[in-house]
XYZ file of C-alpha atoms in Angstrom:
335
model
C -10.820 9.163 22.207
C -10.938 5.587 20.935
C -11.102 5.192 17.167
C -10.920 2.374 14.618
C -9.983 3.343 11.050
C -10.430 0.296 8.839
C -11.052 -0.542 5.211
C -9.274 -1.286 1.955
C -8.616 2.391 1.151
C -5.288 2.797 2.969
C -4.763 6.313 1.607
C -8.034 7.652 3.013
C -7.274 5.956 6.333
C -3.914 7.737 6.381
C -5.511 11.102 5.595
C -8.034 10.588 8.416
C -5.183 9.895 10.839
C -3.301 13.003 9.696
C -6.438 15.103 10.159
C -6.813 13.743 13.674
C -3.220 14.658 14.476
C -3.745 18.184 13.202
C -6.950 18.520 15.228
C -5.353 17.569 18.539
C -1.883 19.033 18.086
C -2.898 22.403 19.494
C 0.343 22.854 21.436
C 2.795 21.399 18.886
C 3.821 18.594 21.244
C 1.801 15.681 19.890
C 4.653 14.290 17.759
C 6.774 13.798 20.882
C 3.827 12.044 22.543
C 3.006 9.626 19.723
C 3.712 5.877 19.733
C 3.063 3.466 16.857
C 2.678 -0.205 17.779
C 2.662 -3.178 15.377
C 0.123 -5.856 16.325
C 2.311 -8.722 15.144
C 4.716 -8.260 18.070
C 2.405 -6.449 20.504
C 1.376 -7.802 23.906
C -1.649 -6.601 25.854
C 0.396 -5.309 28.781
C 2.562 -3.266 26.419
C -0.556 -1.646 24.989
C -1.988 -1.053 28.476
C 1.220 0.657 29.598
C 1.415 2.862 26.500
C -2.259 3.843 26.552
C -2.294 4.576 30.294
C 0.764 6.846 30.278
C -0.016 10.527 30.702
C 1.341 12.908 28.049
C 4.573 14.772 28.720
C 4.157 18.552 28.622
C 1.216 18.158 26.228
C -2.571 17.902 26.311
C -2.821 14.533 24.559
C -0.929 11.324 23.923
C -1.523 9.441 20.639
C -1.218 5.645 20.437
C -1.550 4.127 16.949
C -1.986 0.335 16.786
C -1.622 -1.258 13.354
C -3.162 -4.607 12.429
C -4.694 -5.748 15.720
C -8.129 -6.389 14.233
C -6.696 -8.754 11.643
C -4.679 -10.530 14.317
C -7.647 -11.029 16.651
C -10.339 -11.921 14.222
C -9.069 -12.096 10.653
C -10.241 -10.158 7.682
C -13.382 -10.360 5.586
C -14.866 -13.836 5.310
C -12.811 -15.311 8.175
C -14.186 -16.291 11.551
C -12.365 -16.312 14.861
C -11.769 -19.947 15.794
C -9.864 -19.533 19.068
C -10.094 -17.474 22.241
C -8.618 -14.024 22.519
C -6.365 -14.913 25.437
C -4.997 -11.813 27.143
C -6.861 -9.614 24.660
C -10.161 -10.539 26.341
C -9.261 -7.674 28.732
C -9.104 -5.098 25.946
C -12.745 -4.052 26.390
C -12.106 -3.201 30.052
C -9.014 -1.190 29.088
C -10.963 0.812 26.516
C -13.589 1.681 29.107
C -11.039 3.105 31.548
C -8.601 5.065 29.380
C -7.636 8.565 30.531
C -9.228 11.392 28.555
C -5.794 12.559 27.447
C -5.216 9.321 25.455
C -6.036 9.158 21.750
C -6.055 5.437 20.931
C -6.353 4.772 17.204
C -6.513 1.294 15.656
C -5.608 0.974 11.939
C -6.681 -2.096 9.968
C -7.707 -3.402 6.600
C -11.413 -4.127 6.167
C -12.873 -5.911 9.205
C -16.243 -7.731 9.266
C -18.948 -6.646 11.744
C -18.262 -9.717 13.925
C -14.579 -8.860 14.354
C -13.775 -8.681 18.107
C -11.791 -5.444 17.891
C -14.474 -3.760 15.810
C -17.127 -4.726 18.347
C -15.089 -3.566 21.361
C -14.234 -0.223 19.758
C -17.860 0.294 18.705
C -18.910 -0.153 22.344
C -16.362 2.326 23.707
C -15.557 4.718 20.862
C -16.005 5.221 17.122
C -15.569 3.003 14.048
C -14.913 4.579 10.653
C -14.807 2.471 7.503
C -12.871 3.402 4.359
C -13.799 1.135 1.431
C -12.183 1.679 -1.947
C -14.340 3.780 -4.272
C -16.428 1.722 -6.667
C -15.543 1.907 -10.346
C -18.363 4.350 -11.043
C -17.275 6.510 -8.103
C -13.635 6.902 -9.139
C -14.227 9.578 -11.769
C -16.189 11.897 -9.442
C -13.714 11.212 -6.606
C -10.800 12.148 -8.859
C -12.483 15.316 -10.086
C -13.208 16.414 -6.492
C -9.569 15.801 -5.636
C -8.441 17.775 -8.682
C -10.698 20.736 -7.849
C -9.421 20.774 -4.263
C -5.852 20.946 -5.627
C -6.774 23.663 -8.128
C -6.232 21.358 -11.125
C -8.417 21.635 -14.219
C -8.841 18.070 -15.441
C -10.768 17.174 -18.584
C -13.168 14.198 -18.246
C -11.146 12.203 -20.779
C -7.984 12.825 -18.773
C -9.715 11.685 -15.582
C -10.904 8.495 -17.291
C -7.385 7.758 -18.557
C -5.881 8.306 -15.103
C -8.348 5.830 -13.624
C -7.576 3.369 -16.418
C -3.823 3.645 -15.804
C -3.873 3.568 -12.014
C -7.071 1.810 -10.999
C -8.635 2.154 -7.552
C -5.433 3.168 -5.775
C -6.577 6.474 -4.284
C -3.121 7.306 -2.954
C -1.537 6.953 -6.368
C -4.352 8.963 -7.967
C -3.879 11.764 -5.434
C -0.130 11.738 -6.065
C -0.640 12.078 -9.814
C -3.049 14.971 -9.268
C -0.343 16.846 -7.364
C 2.245 16.148 -10.077
C -0.099 17.231 -12.859
C -0.935 20.423 -10.977
C 2.771 21.244 -10.676
C 3.161 20.585 -14.409
C 0.066 22.364 -15.717
C -0.378 25.253 -13.301
C -3.562 27.040 -14.348
C -3.801 25.236 -17.697
C -6.309 22.464 -18.323
C -4.917 18.915 -18.410
C -6.121 16.662 -21.224
C -5.699 12.964 -21.930
C -2.650 13.653 -24.124
C -0.899 15.221 -21.119
C -1.716 12.216 -18.958
C -0.536 9.821 -21.659
C 2.721 11.720 -22.083
C 3.521 12.270 -18.402
C 1.898 9.642 -16.222
C 2.147 6.355 -18.110
C 5.872 6.526 -19.041
C 6.825 7.761 -15.565
C 5.060 4.910 -13.789
C 6.488 2.344 -16.195
C 9.955 3.871 -15.768
C 9.795 3.464 -11.983
C 8.943 -0.236 -12.162
C 11.573 -0.689 -14.891
C 14.194 0.826 -12.586
C 13.188 -1.508 -9.797
C 13.263 -4.644 -11.943
C 16.523 -3.580 -13.610
C 18.136 -3.203 -10.194
C 16.735 -6.557 -9.056
C 17.939 -8.296 -12.203
C 21.445 -6.904 -11.711
C 21.553 -7.644 -7.971
C 21.876 -3.945 -7.014
C 20.098 -3.953 -3.670
C 20.618 -0.271 -2.784
C 19.286 0.905 -6.154
C 16.355 -1.522 -5.897
C 15.374 -0.221 -2.463
C 15.629 3.365 -3.701
C 13.329 2.534 -6.624
C 10.977 0.780 -4.222
C 10.844 3.885 -2.028
C 10.016 6.021 -5.076
C 7.089 3.762 -5.907
C 5.869 3.919 -2.315
C 6.095 7.709 -2.363
C 3.950 7.628 -5.506
C 1.238 6.025 -3.372
C 1.717 2.401 -4.347
C 0.348 -0.017 -1.746
C 2.185 -3.260 -0.874
C -0.430 -5.273 -2.763
C -0.080 -3.142 -5.883
C 3.721 -3.181 -5.634
C 3.678 -6.973 -5.588
C 1.234 -6.950 -8.503
C 3.407 -4.559 -10.526
C 6.549 -6.600 -9.924
C 4.702 -9.825 -10.742
C 3.330 -8.275 -13.948
C 6.825 -7.283 -15.023
C 8.233 -10.738 -14.342
C 5.353 -12.339 -16.241
C 6.286 -10.158 -19.215
C 9.916 -11.226 -18.799
C 8.874 -14.897 -18.864
C 6.824 -14.369 -22.047
C 9.550 -12.307 -23.716
C 12.116 -14.961 -22.792
C 9.985 -17.647 -24.449
C 9.645 -15.588 -27.641
C 13.359 -14.774 -27.746
C 14.366 -18.389 -27.037
C 12.212 -19.395 -29.982
C 14.065 -17.011 -32.282
C 11.340 -14.390 -32.226
C 11.837 -10.732 -33.126
C 11.189 -7.578 -31.117
C 7.940 -7.103 -33.031
C 6.836 -10.600 -32.018
C 7.638 -9.841 -28.374
C 5.450 -6.753 -28.551
C 2.662 -8.740 -30.190
C 2.856 -11.454 -27.528
C 2.816 -8.917 -24.698
C 0.216 -6.617 -26.303
C 1.871 -3.485 -24.873
C 3.385 -0.246 -26.135
C 6.652 -0.488 -28.068
C 8.878 0.999 -25.347
C 7.390 -1.380 -22.747
C 8.070 -4.398 -24.969
C 11.603 -3.177 -25.692
C 12.448 -2.816 -22.004
C 10.880 -6.185 -21.183
C 13.058 -7.784 -23.868
C 16.165 -6.110 -22.450
C 15.320 -7.357 -18.978
C 14.503 -10.840 -20.270
C 18.063 -11.204 -21.570
C 19.276 -10.951 -17.949
C 17.168 -13.949 -16.895
C 16.825 -17.565 -17.889
C 13.400 -19.195 -17.867
C 14.373 -20.954 -14.631
C 15.481 -17.793 -12.807
C 12.425 -15.823 -13.946
C 10.165 -18.664 -12.800
C 11.971 -18.741 -9.442
C 11.276 -15.020 -9.047
C 7.574 -15.658 -9.681
C 7.606 -18.360 -7.018
C 9.213 -15.975 -4.523
C 6.493 -13.421 -5.282
C 3.871 -16.026 -4.432
C 5.638 -16.775 -1.142
C 5.548 -13.062 -0.308
C 1.788 -12.909 -0.844
C 1.271 -16.018 1.298
C 3.367 -14.529 4.134
C 1.210 -11.388 4.141
C -1.998 -13.439 4.241
C -0.570 -15.555 7.070
C 0.170 -12.371 9.014
C -3.421 -11.153 8.773
C -4.755 -14.565 9.789
C -2.325 -14.903 12.691
C -0.627 -18.006 11.310
C 3.033 -18.882 11.929
C 5.406 -17.431 9.369
C 3.225 -14.400 8.694
C 4.863 -11.088 7.911
C 3.778 -7.447 7.921
C 3.239 -6.098 4.392
C 6.043 -3.554 4.020
C 8.586 -5.881 5.651
C 7.491 -8.734 3.382
C 8.044 -6.570 0.285
C 11.443 -5.366 1.545
C 12.590 -8.972 2.090
C 11.188 -9.979 -1.287
C 13.353 -7.359 -3.009
C 16.377 -8.328 -0.929
C 15.943 -12.022 -1.812
C 15.483 -11.312 -5.525
C 18.572 -9.098 -5.538
C 20.542 -11.706 -3.619
C 19.661 -14.395 -6.129
C 20.665 -12.122 -9.027
C 23.965 -11.208 -7.355
C 24.734 -14.886 -6.812
C 24.122 -15.588 -10.519
C 26.366 -12.706 -11.465
């Protein structure tokens, strides 16, 4: 089997991959015959060797390749401007794979003209996973809730979507948490407001607190918690950037002699959010908070460079890990 799972909905891509593993793991040996390859450091001969190897004491061998489509042809709106080099031979490899090989390519959204998408379409199957549209999120969430056995009022579903947005992984995670909390009871918007919003804010607060104090281990633990909640690299960067923007604004108000009430008014957030932002702002100067914002921008650029195959590019999770390490290092040096 040759399969391309691509699209902006990383959670649904992941679920499709897990379903595939369950389908073909009839003898319980697939995990020992699975290899995951990162496109940023992958050569064609390495892929050929992995994909051509017969499984060991199993019926199938699974090869998962992450990010090759973006490396070969870029993402949406980008055209390939150079030859594929050794990857020109990929089409021939796909046509001659042993039946025991499950070769799965994982990518963000790829345009129809993308070379990998075209080669996979000729030899196997392409499945696209776009993020649900705004009008589709409510029905998607209710289907997810019913599948989990959760009774979710329409107002509660709307509030969840408002709090979390189009991050299907995070929405699914909150459904599981609410089911554990509510059991057979119906969940209303008051439950969501009491449980979901403070918890998500608390996680980002813990991360930024650890960063501000230069506590790398605590910061990485908080980062892992956010990832386990279904946060994507893009949303993690956005959440951290949002918090630092609030710190910059709170710092300006405090430097001008403003009160806590004026900080809340300037930020236009709930009282406990404004209070924590003010506490964090006291650990930064305007210059250090601005430097953190600049480092966030560099992280986003490195991820874009990775997808476009430019020098200095970096895979998403690694880029976020280094971002947190750099921010913590700068805070520790100040301390």
